[in-house]
Amino acid sequence: MSPDMIDLLIKSFWETCYMVFASTALSTLIGIPLGVILTVTRKDHILPNQPLNTILGAIVNATRSTPFIILMVAIIPLTRMIVGSSIGTTAAIVPLTISAAPFIARIIESSLLEINPGIIEAAQAMGASPMQIITKVLLPEAMHSIVLGVTLAIISLIGYSAMAGTLGGGGLGDLAIRYGYQRFQMDVMIATVVVLIVMVQAMQSLGDYASKKLNKNKL
């Protein structure tokens, strides 16, 4: 690879990091409250509200079932309204966030439902309010599992960010399409694949480490 291509690869790597971590932060901010609501509004939980749970669940399922490429195209007007453009790394953050938030919400819900009901009943018996149960019992108890789930979401977003490159999202996916595929430069294609694999491995290892530390601290 030429020095210019290496510089382009480094630039694309940072664009991918920007897309992935910005969308992870935003989707987590949306997904955690949504996942908590989906959990506590179940009919057998601390704030049962079946109509709300059903409506939110349907919205989450509908968004999760939409393929990312289709979602990215479908919300182009929304993306333009939010960031002023439908092309570029910043624009790609909008569909990435909307795609990942429901996924994280279901991860949070699954993690919270694994908590022993006896712990929740004990907190209620001591007079804890629903908000205290959520912030001091549910989330702390499930944190190690939540970290693993968010790690899985980050890995999915790395893949989605590569797909975003096919529609002008920038990053490693765009580099692979424009140079590796359209110009038949196999060295560029291989380099982007290697970088993506390293990113996934690094995120998975970091997530596993953080989850184990949180689980040991809890014990």
PDB file of C-alpha atoms in Angstrom:
ATOM      1  CA  MET A   1       0.000   0.000   0.000  1.00  0.00           C
ATOM      2  CA  SER A   2       1.162   3.521  -0.827  1.00  0.00           C
ATOM      3  CA  PRO A   3       1.714   6.121   1.927  1.00  0.00           C
ATOM      4  CA  ASP A   4      -1.335   8.040   0.656  1.00  0.00           C
ATOM      5  CA  MET A   5      -3.483   4.924   0.973  1.00  0.00           C
ATOM      6  CA  ILE A   6      -2.185   4.265   4.495  1.00  0.00           C
ATOM      7  CA  ASP A   7      -3.136   7.830   5.442  1.00  0.00           C
ATOM      8  CA  LEU A   8      -6.583   7.247   3.968  1.00  0.00           C
ATOM      9  CA  LEU A   9      -6.897   3.993   5.917  1.00  0.00           C
ATOM     10  CA  ILE A  10      -6.019   5.775   9.177  1.00  0.00           C
ATOM     11  CA  LYS A  11      -8.518   8.549   8.399  1.00  0.00           C
ATOM     12  CA  SER A  12     -11.227   5.974   7.647  1.00  0.00           C
ATOM     13  CA  PHE A  13     -10.424   4.126  10.879  1.00  0.00           C
ATOM     14  CA  TRP A  14     -11.001   7.277  12.949  1.00  0.00           C
ATOM     15  CA  GLU A  15     -14.208   7.999  11.038  1.00  0.00           C
ATOM     16  CA  THR A  16     -15.445   4.520  11.927  1.00  0.00           C
ATOM     17  CA  CYS A  17     -14.486   5.018  15.583  1.00  0.00           C
ATOM     18  CA  TYR A  18     -16.353   8.329  15.606  1.00  0.00           C
ATOM     19  CA  MET A  19     -19.500   6.772  14.126  1.00  0.00           C
ATOM     20  CA  VAL A  20     -19.434   3.711  16.374  1.00  0.00           C
ATOM     21  CA  PHE A  21     -18.729   5.359  19.710  1.00  0.00           C
ATOM     22  CA  ALA A  22     -20.993   8.381  19.152  1.00  0.00           C
ATOM     23  CA  SER A  23     -23.905   6.140  18.152  1.00  0.00           C
ATOM     24  CA  THR A  24     -23.140   3.772  21.050  1.00  0.00           C
ATOM     25  CA  ALA A  25     -23.319   6.637  23.548  1.00  0.00           C
ATOM     26  CA  LEU A  26     -26.555   8.001  22.103  1.00  0.00           C
ATOM     27  CA  SER A  27     -28.255   4.615  21.695  1.00  0.00           C
ATOM     28  CA  THR A  28     -27.279   3.647  25.257  1.00  0.00           C
ATOM     29  CA  LEU A  29     -28.782   6.878  26.606  1.00  0.00           C
ATOM     30  CA  ILE A  30     -32.014   5.967  24.813  1.00  0.00           C
ATOM     31  CA  GLY A  31     -31.876   2.197  25.258  1.00  0.00           C
ATOM     32  CA  ILE A  32     -31.305   2.011  29.021  1.00  0.00           C
ATOM     33  CA  PRO A  33     -34.423   4.006  30.028  1.00  0.00           C
ATOM     34  CA  LEU A  34     -36.431   2.204  27.354  1.00  0.00           C
ATOM     35  CA  GLY A  35     -35.245  -1.191  28.582  1.00  0.00           C
ATOM     36  CA  VAL A  36     -36.034  -0.275  32.188  1.00  0.00           C
ATOM     37  CA  ILE A  37     -39.551   0.813  31.207  1.00  0.00           C
ATOM     38  CA  LEU A  38     -40.100  -2.400  29.242  1.00  0.00           C
ATOM     39  CA  THR A  39     -39.082  -4.373  32.335  1.00  0.00           C
ATOM     40  CA  VAL A  40     -40.879  -2.579  35.171  1.00  0.00           C
ATOM     41  CA  THR A  41     -44.165  -2.193  33.244  1.00  0.00           C
ATOM     42  CA  ARG A  42     -44.573  -5.935  32.786  1.00  0.00           C
ATOM     43  CA  LYS A  43     -47.683  -7.277  34.502  1.00  0.00           C
ATOM     44  CA  ASP A  44     -45.703  -9.076  37.212  1.00  0.00           C
ATOM     45  CA  HIS A  45     -43.189  -6.310  37.944  1.00  0.00           C
ATOM     46  CA  ILE A  46     -42.997  -3.202  40.168  1.00  0.00           C
ATOM     47  CA  LEU A  47     -44.921  -0.766  37.911  1.00  0.00           C
ATOM     48  CA  PRO A  48     -47.302  -2.904  35.846  1.00  0.00           C
ATOM     49  CA  ASN A  49     -48.758  -1.083  32.833  1.00  0.00           C
ATOM     50  CA  GLN A  50     -49.715  -3.525  30.104  1.00  0.00           C
ATOM     51  CA  PRO A  51     -50.882  -0.992  27.458  1.00  0.00           C
ATOM     52  CA  LEU A  52     -47.630   0.999  27.700  1.00  0.00           C
ATOM     53  CA  ASN A  53     -45.554  -2.182  27.678  1.00  0.00           C
ATOM     54  CA  THR A  54     -47.378  -3.512  24.614  1.00  0.00           C
ATOM     55  CA  ILE A  55     -47.021  -0.275  22.629  1.00  0.00           C
ATOM     56  CA  LEU A  56     -43.329   0.180  23.451  1.00  0.00           C
ATOM     57  CA  GLY A  57     -42.646  -3.480  22.760  1.00  0.00           C
ATOM     58  CA  ALA A  58     -44.290  -3.224  19.331  1.00  0.00           C
ATOM     59  CA  ILE A  59     -42.225  -0.132  18.428  1.00  0.00           C
ATOM     60  CA  VAL A  60     -39.003  -1.800  19.558  1.00  0.00           C
ATOM     61  CA  ASN A  61     -39.780  -4.990  17.647  1.00  0.00           C
ATOM     62  CA  ALA A  62     -40.700  -3.081  14.473  1.00  0.00           C
ATOM     63  CA  THR A  63     -37.455  -1.103  14.537  1.00  0.00           C
ATOM     64  CA  ARG A  64     -35.325  -4.154  15.294  1.00  0.00           C
ATOM     65  CA  SER A  65     -36.884  -6.141  12.453  1.00  0.00           C
ATOM     66  CA  THR A  66     -36.049  -3.487   9.821  1.00  0.00           C
ATOM     67  CA  PRO A  67     -32.778  -4.244   7.973  1.00  0.00           C
ATOM     68  CA  PHE A  68     -30.211  -1.510   8.574  1.00  0.00           C
ATOM     69  CA  ILE A  69     -29.751  -0.580   4.900  1.00  0.00           C
ATOM     70  CA  ILE A  70     -33.520  -0.114   4.486  1.00  0.00           C
ATOM     71  CA  LEU A  71     -33.748   1.844   7.736  1.00  0.00           C
ATOM     72  CA  MET A  72     -30.895   4.108   6.665  1.00  0.00           C
ATOM     73  CA  VAL A  73     -32.656   4.969   3.408  1.00  0.00           C
ATOM     74  CA  ALA A  74     -36.117   5.274   4.981  1.00  0.00           C
ATOM     75  CA  ILE A  75     -35.076   7.898   7.522  1.00  0.00           C
ATOM     76  CA  ILE A  76     -33.064  10.102   5.141  1.00  0.00           C
ATOM     77  CA  PRO A  77     -35.549  12.996   5.651  1.00  0.00           C
ATOM     78  CA  LEU A  78     -35.149  12.681   9.435  1.00  0.00           C
ATOM     79  CA  THR A  79     -31.362  12.546   9.107  1.00  0.00           C
ATOM     80  CA  ARG A  80     -31.360  15.695   6.979  1.00  0.00           C
ATOM     81  CA  MET A  81     -33.620  17.427   9.488  1.00  0.00           C
ATOM     82  CA  ILE A  82     -31.317  16.573  12.414  1.00  0.00           C
ATOM     83  CA  VAL A  83     -27.830  17.072  10.948  1.00  0.00           C
ATOM     84  CA  GLY A  84     -28.530  18.969   7.722  1.00  0.00           C
ATOM     85  CA  SER A  85     -27.249  16.226   5.418  1.00  0.00           C
ATOM     86  CA  SER A  86     -27.810  12.562   4.611  1.00  0.00           C
ATOM     87  CA  ILE A  87     -24.175  11.899   3.602  1.00  0.00           C
ATOM     88  CA  GLY A  88     -21.082  11.682   5.779  1.00  0.00           C
ATOM     89  CA  THR A  89     -19.996  10.223   9.090  1.00  0.00           C
ATOM     90  CA  THR A  90     -22.120  12.544  11.245  1.00  0.00           C
ATOM     91  CA  ALA A  91     -25.214  11.764   9.174  1.00  0.00           C
ATOM     92  CA  ALA A  92     -24.582   8.026   9.584  1.00  0.00           C
ATOM     93  CA  ILE A  93     -24.807   8.383  13.373  1.00  0.00           C
ATOM     94  CA  VAL A  94     -28.571   8.998  13.148  1.00  0.00           C
ATOM     95  CA  PRO A  95     -29.579   5.643  11.587  1.00  0.00           C
ATOM     96  CA  LEU A  96     -26.902   3.838  13.603  1.00  0.00           C
ATOM     97  CA  THR A  97     -28.407   5.208  16.823  1.00  0.00           C
ATOM     98  CA  ILE A  98     -31.987   4.444  15.825  1.00  0.00           C
ATOM     99  CA  SER A  99     -30.976   0.917  14.840  1.00  0.00           C
ATOM    100  CA  ALA A 100     -29.004   0.177  18.020  1.00  0.00           C
ATOM    101  CA  ALA A 101     -31.281   1.776  20.652  1.00  0.00           C
ATOM    102  CA  PRO A 102     -34.040  -0.905  20.460  1.00  0.00           C
ATOM    103  CA  PHE A 103     -31.381  -3.627  20.468  1.00  0.00           C
ATOM    104  CA  ILE A 104     -29.841  -2.198  23.644  1.00  0.00           C
ATOM    105  CA  ALA A 105     -33.323  -1.808  25.173  1.00  0.00           C
ATOM    106  CA  ARG A 106     -33.977  -5.533  24.749  1.00  0.00           C
ATOM    107  CA  ILE A 107     -30.529  -6.317  26.156  1.00  0.00           C
ATOM    108  CA  ILE A 108     -31.305  -4.216  29.238  1.00  0.00           C
ATOM    109  CA  GLU A 109     -34.705  -5.864  29.606  1.00  0.00           C
ATOM    110  CA  SER A 110     -33.198  -9.347  29.373  1.00  0.00           C
ATOM    111  CA  SER A 111     -30.480  -8.472  31.909  1.00  0.00           C
ATOM    112  CA  LEU A 112     -32.952  -7.031  34.414  1.00  0.00           C
ATOM    113  CA  LEU A 113     -35.292  -9.999  34.114  1.00  0.00           C
ATOM    114  CA  GLU A 114     -32.449 -12.323  35.165  1.00  0.00           C
ATOM    115  CA  ILE A 115     -32.377 -10.733  38.634  1.00  0.00           C
ATOM    116  CA  ASN A 116     -33.758 -12.914  41.421  1.00  0.00           C
ATOM    117  CA  PRO A 117     -37.312 -11.706  42.216  1.00  0.00           C
ATOM    118  CA  GLY A 118     -36.540 -12.282  45.896  1.00  0.00           C
ATOM    119  CA  ILE A 119     -34.089  -9.376  45.853  1.00  0.00           C
ATOM    120  CA  ILE A 120     -36.790  -7.061  44.493  1.00  0.00           C
ATOM    121  CA  GLU A 121     -39.325  -8.310  47.048  1.00  0.00           C
ATOM    122  CA  ALA A 122     -36.825  -7.706  49.855  1.00  0.00           C
ATOM    123  CA  ALA A 123     -36.300  -4.118  48.665  1.00  0.00           C
ATOM    124  CA  GLN A 124     -40.058  -3.562  48.521  1.00  0.00           C
ATOM    125  CA  ALA A 125     -40.441  -4.997  52.014  1.00  0.00           C
ATOM    126  CA  MET A 126     -37.921  -2.444  53.301  1.00  0.00           C
ATOM    127  CA  GLY A 127     -40.026   0.360  51.835  1.00  0.00           C
ATOM    128  CA  ALA A 128     -37.928   1.193  48.782  1.00  0.00           C
ATOM    129  CA  SER A 129     -39.695   3.253  46.134  1.00  0.00           C
ATOM    130  CA  PRO A 130     -39.831   2.054  42.504  1.00  0.00           C
ATOM    131  CA  MET A 131     -37.116   4.566  41.532  1.00  0.00           C
ATOM    132  CA  GLN A 132     -34.891   3.379  44.386  1.00  0.00           C
ATOM    133  CA  ILE A 133     -35.396  -0.228  43.317  1.00  0.00           C
ATOM    134  CA  ILE A 134     -34.431   0.670  39.740  1.00  0.00           C
ATOM    135  CA  THR A 135     -31.329   2.716  40.620  1.00  0.00           C
ATOM    136  CA  LYS A 136     -30.075   0.825  43.678  1.00  0.00           C
ATOM    137  CA  VAL A 137     -31.160  -2.759  42.996  1.00  0.00           C
ATOM    138  CA  LEU A 138     -31.987  -3.536  39.365  1.00  0.00           C
ATOM    139  CA  LEU A 139     -29.269  -1.650  37.485  1.00  0.00           C
ATOM    140  CA  PRO A 140     -26.380  -2.396  39.895  1.00  0.00           C
ATOM    141  CA  GLU A 141     -27.291  -6.098  40.066  1.00  0.00           C
ATOM    142  CA  ALA A 142     -27.454  -6.423  36.282  1.00  0.00           C
ATOM    143  CA  MET A 143     -24.510  -4.167  35.424  1.00  0.00           C
ATOM    144  CA  HIS A 144     -22.056  -6.935  34.489  1.00  0.00           C
ATOM    145  CA  SER A 145     -24.640  -8.440  32.137  1.00  0.00           C
ATOM    146  CA  ILE A 146     -25.494  -5.010  30.717  1.00  0.00           C
ATOM    147  CA  VAL A 147     -21.812  -4.397  29.927  1.00  0.00           C
ATOM    148  CA  LEU A 148     -21.678  -7.628  27.913  1.00  0.00           C
ATOM    149  CA  GLY A 149     -24.836  -6.615  26.092  1.00  0.00           C
ATOM    150  CA  VAL A 150     -23.544  -3.161  25.235  1.00  0.00           C
ATOM    151  CA  THR A 151     -20.311  -4.785  24.025  1.00  0.00           C
ATOM    152  CA  LEU A 152     -22.380  -6.914  21.667  1.00  0.00           C
ATOM    153  CA  ALA A 153     -24.153  -3.758  20.478  1.00  0.00           C
ATOM    154  CA  ILE A 154     -20.807  -2.050  19.792  1.00  0.00           C
ATOM    155  CA  ILE A 155     -19.669  -5.019  17.703  1.00  0.00           C
ATOM    156  CA  SER A 156     -22.929  -4.899  15.744  1.00  0.00           C
ATOM    157  CA  LEU A 157     -22.456  -1.166  15.191  1.00  0.00           C
ATOM    158  CA  ILE A 158     -18.980  -1.772  13.784  1.00  0.00           C
ATOM    159  CA  GLY A 159     -20.604  -3.980  11.162  1.00  0.00           C
ATOM    160  CA  TYR A 160     -23.423  -1.503  10.544  1.00  0.00           C
ATOM    161  CA  SER A 161     -20.916   1.352  10.162  1.00  0.00           C
ATOM    162  CA  ALA A 162     -19.224  -0.614   7.402  1.00  0.00           C
ATOM    163  CA  MET A 163     -22.609  -0.985   5.688  1.00  0.00           C
ATOM    164  CA  ALA A 164     -23.195   2.746   6.078  1.00  0.00           C
ATOM    165  CA  GLY A 165     -20.122   3.284   3.919  1.00  0.00           C
ATOM    166  CA  THR A 166     -22.013   1.865   0.929  1.00  0.00           C
ATOM    167  CA  LEU A 167     -24.411   4.820   1.152  1.00  0.00           C
ATOM    168  CA  GLY A 168     -21.883   7.583   1.641  1.00  0.00           C
ATOM    169  CA  GLY A 169     -21.395   7.167   5.367  1.00  0.00           C
ATOM    170  CA  GLY A 170     -17.605   7.262   5.188  1.00  0.00           C
ATOM    171  CA  GLY A 171     -15.305   5.136   7.323  1.00  0.00           C
ATOM    172  CA  LEU A 172     -13.758   1.778   6.561  1.00  0.00           C
ATOM    173  CA  GLY A 173     -16.792   0.516   4.661  1.00  0.00           C
ATOM    174  CA  ASP A 174     -16.614   3.428   2.247  1.00  0.00           C
ATOM    175  CA  LEU A 175     -12.871   2.855   1.763  1.00  0.00           C
ATOM    176  CA  ALA A 176     -13.406  -0.845   1.063  1.00  0.00           C
ATOM    177  CA  ILE A 177     -16.145  -0.153  -1.487  1.00  0.00           C
ATOM    178  CA  ARG A 178     -14.486   2.751  -3.333  1.00  0.00           C
ATOM    179  CA  TYR A 179     -10.949   1.376  -3.483  1.00  0.00           C
ATOM    180  CA  GLY A 180     -11.065  -2.301  -2.586  1.00  0.00           C
ATOM    181  CA  TYR A 181     -14.125  -3.262  -4.659  1.00  0.00           C
ATOM    182  CA  GLN A 182     -14.648  -0.628  -7.363  1.00  0.00           C
ATOM    183  CA  ARG A 183     -10.932  -0.231  -8.153  1.00  0.00           C
ATOM    184  CA  PHE A 184      -9.995  -3.884  -7.550  1.00  0.00           C
ATOM    185  CA  GLN A 185      -7.306  -3.034  -4.962  1.00  0.00           C
ATOM    186  CA  MET A 186      -7.264  -6.227  -2.936  1.00  0.00           C
ATOM    187  CA  ASP A 187      -4.605  -4.937  -0.550  1.00  0.00           C
ATOM    188  CA  VAL A 188      -7.004  -2.168   0.537  1.00  0.00           C
ATOM    189  CA  MET A 189      -9.851  -4.656   0.947  1.00  0.00           C
ATOM    190  CA  ILE A 190      -7.693  -6.986   3.055  1.00  0.00           C
ATOM    191  CA  ALA A 191      -6.399  -4.096   5.172  1.00  0.00           C
ATOM    192  CA  THR A 192      -9.911  -2.872   5.980  1.00  0.00           C
ATOM    193  CA  VAL A 193     -11.062  -6.376   6.888  1.00  0.00           C
ATOM    194  CA  VAL A 194      -8.059  -6.848   9.192  1.00  0.00           C
ATOM    195  CA  VAL A 195      -8.680  -3.510  10.910  1.00  0.00           C
ATOM    196  CA  LEU A 196     -12.366  -4.366  11.433  1.00  0.00           C
ATOM    197  CA  ILE A 197     -11.458  -7.775  12.878  1.00  0.00           C
ATOM    198  CA  VAL A 198      -8.956  -6.173  15.262  1.00  0.00           C
ATOM    199  CA  MET A 199     -11.584  -3.635  16.363  1.00  0.00           C
ATOM    200  CA  VAL A 200     -14.117  -6.381  17.076  1.00  0.00           C
ATOM    201  CA  GLN A 201     -11.593  -8.490  18.989  1.00  0.00           C
ATOM    202  CA  ALA A 202     -10.448  -5.493  21.039  1.00  0.00           C
ATOM    203  CA  MET A 203     -14.012  -4.478  21.954  1.00  0.00           C
ATOM    204  CA  GLN A 204     -14.981  -8.036  22.885  1.00  0.00           C
ATOM    205  CA  SER A 205     -11.910  -8.494  25.090  1.00  0.00           C
ATOM    206  CA  LEU A 206     -12.453  -5.150  26.801  1.00  0.00           C
ATOM    207  CA  GLY A 207     -16.132  -5.904  27.384  1.00  0.00           C
ATOM    208  CA  ASP A 208     -15.386  -9.359  28.806  1.00  0.00           C
ATOM    209  CA  TYR A 209     -12.774  -7.888  31.149  1.00  0.00           C
ATOM    210  CA  ALA A 210     -15.073  -5.115  32.392  1.00  0.00           C
ATOM    211  CA  SER A 211     -17.949  -7.556  32.933  1.00  0.00           C
ATOM    212  CA  LYS A 212     -15.773  -9.949  34.944  1.00  0.00           C
ATOM    213  CA  LYS A 213     -14.482  -7.100  37.114  1.00  0.00           C
ATOM    214  CA  LEU A 214     -18.013  -5.875  37.823  1.00  0.00           C
ATOM    215  CA  ASN A 215     -19.192  -9.411  38.611  1.00  0.00           C
ATOM    216  CA  LYS A 216     -16.286  -9.996  41.030  1.00  0.00           C
ATOM    217  CA  ASN A 217     -16.891  -6.660  42.740  1.00  0.00           C
ATOM    218  CA  LYS A 218     -20.556  -7.558  43.174  1.00  0.00           C
ATOM    219  CA  LEU A 219     -19.621 -10.873  44.757  1.00  0.00           C
TER     220      LEU A 219
END
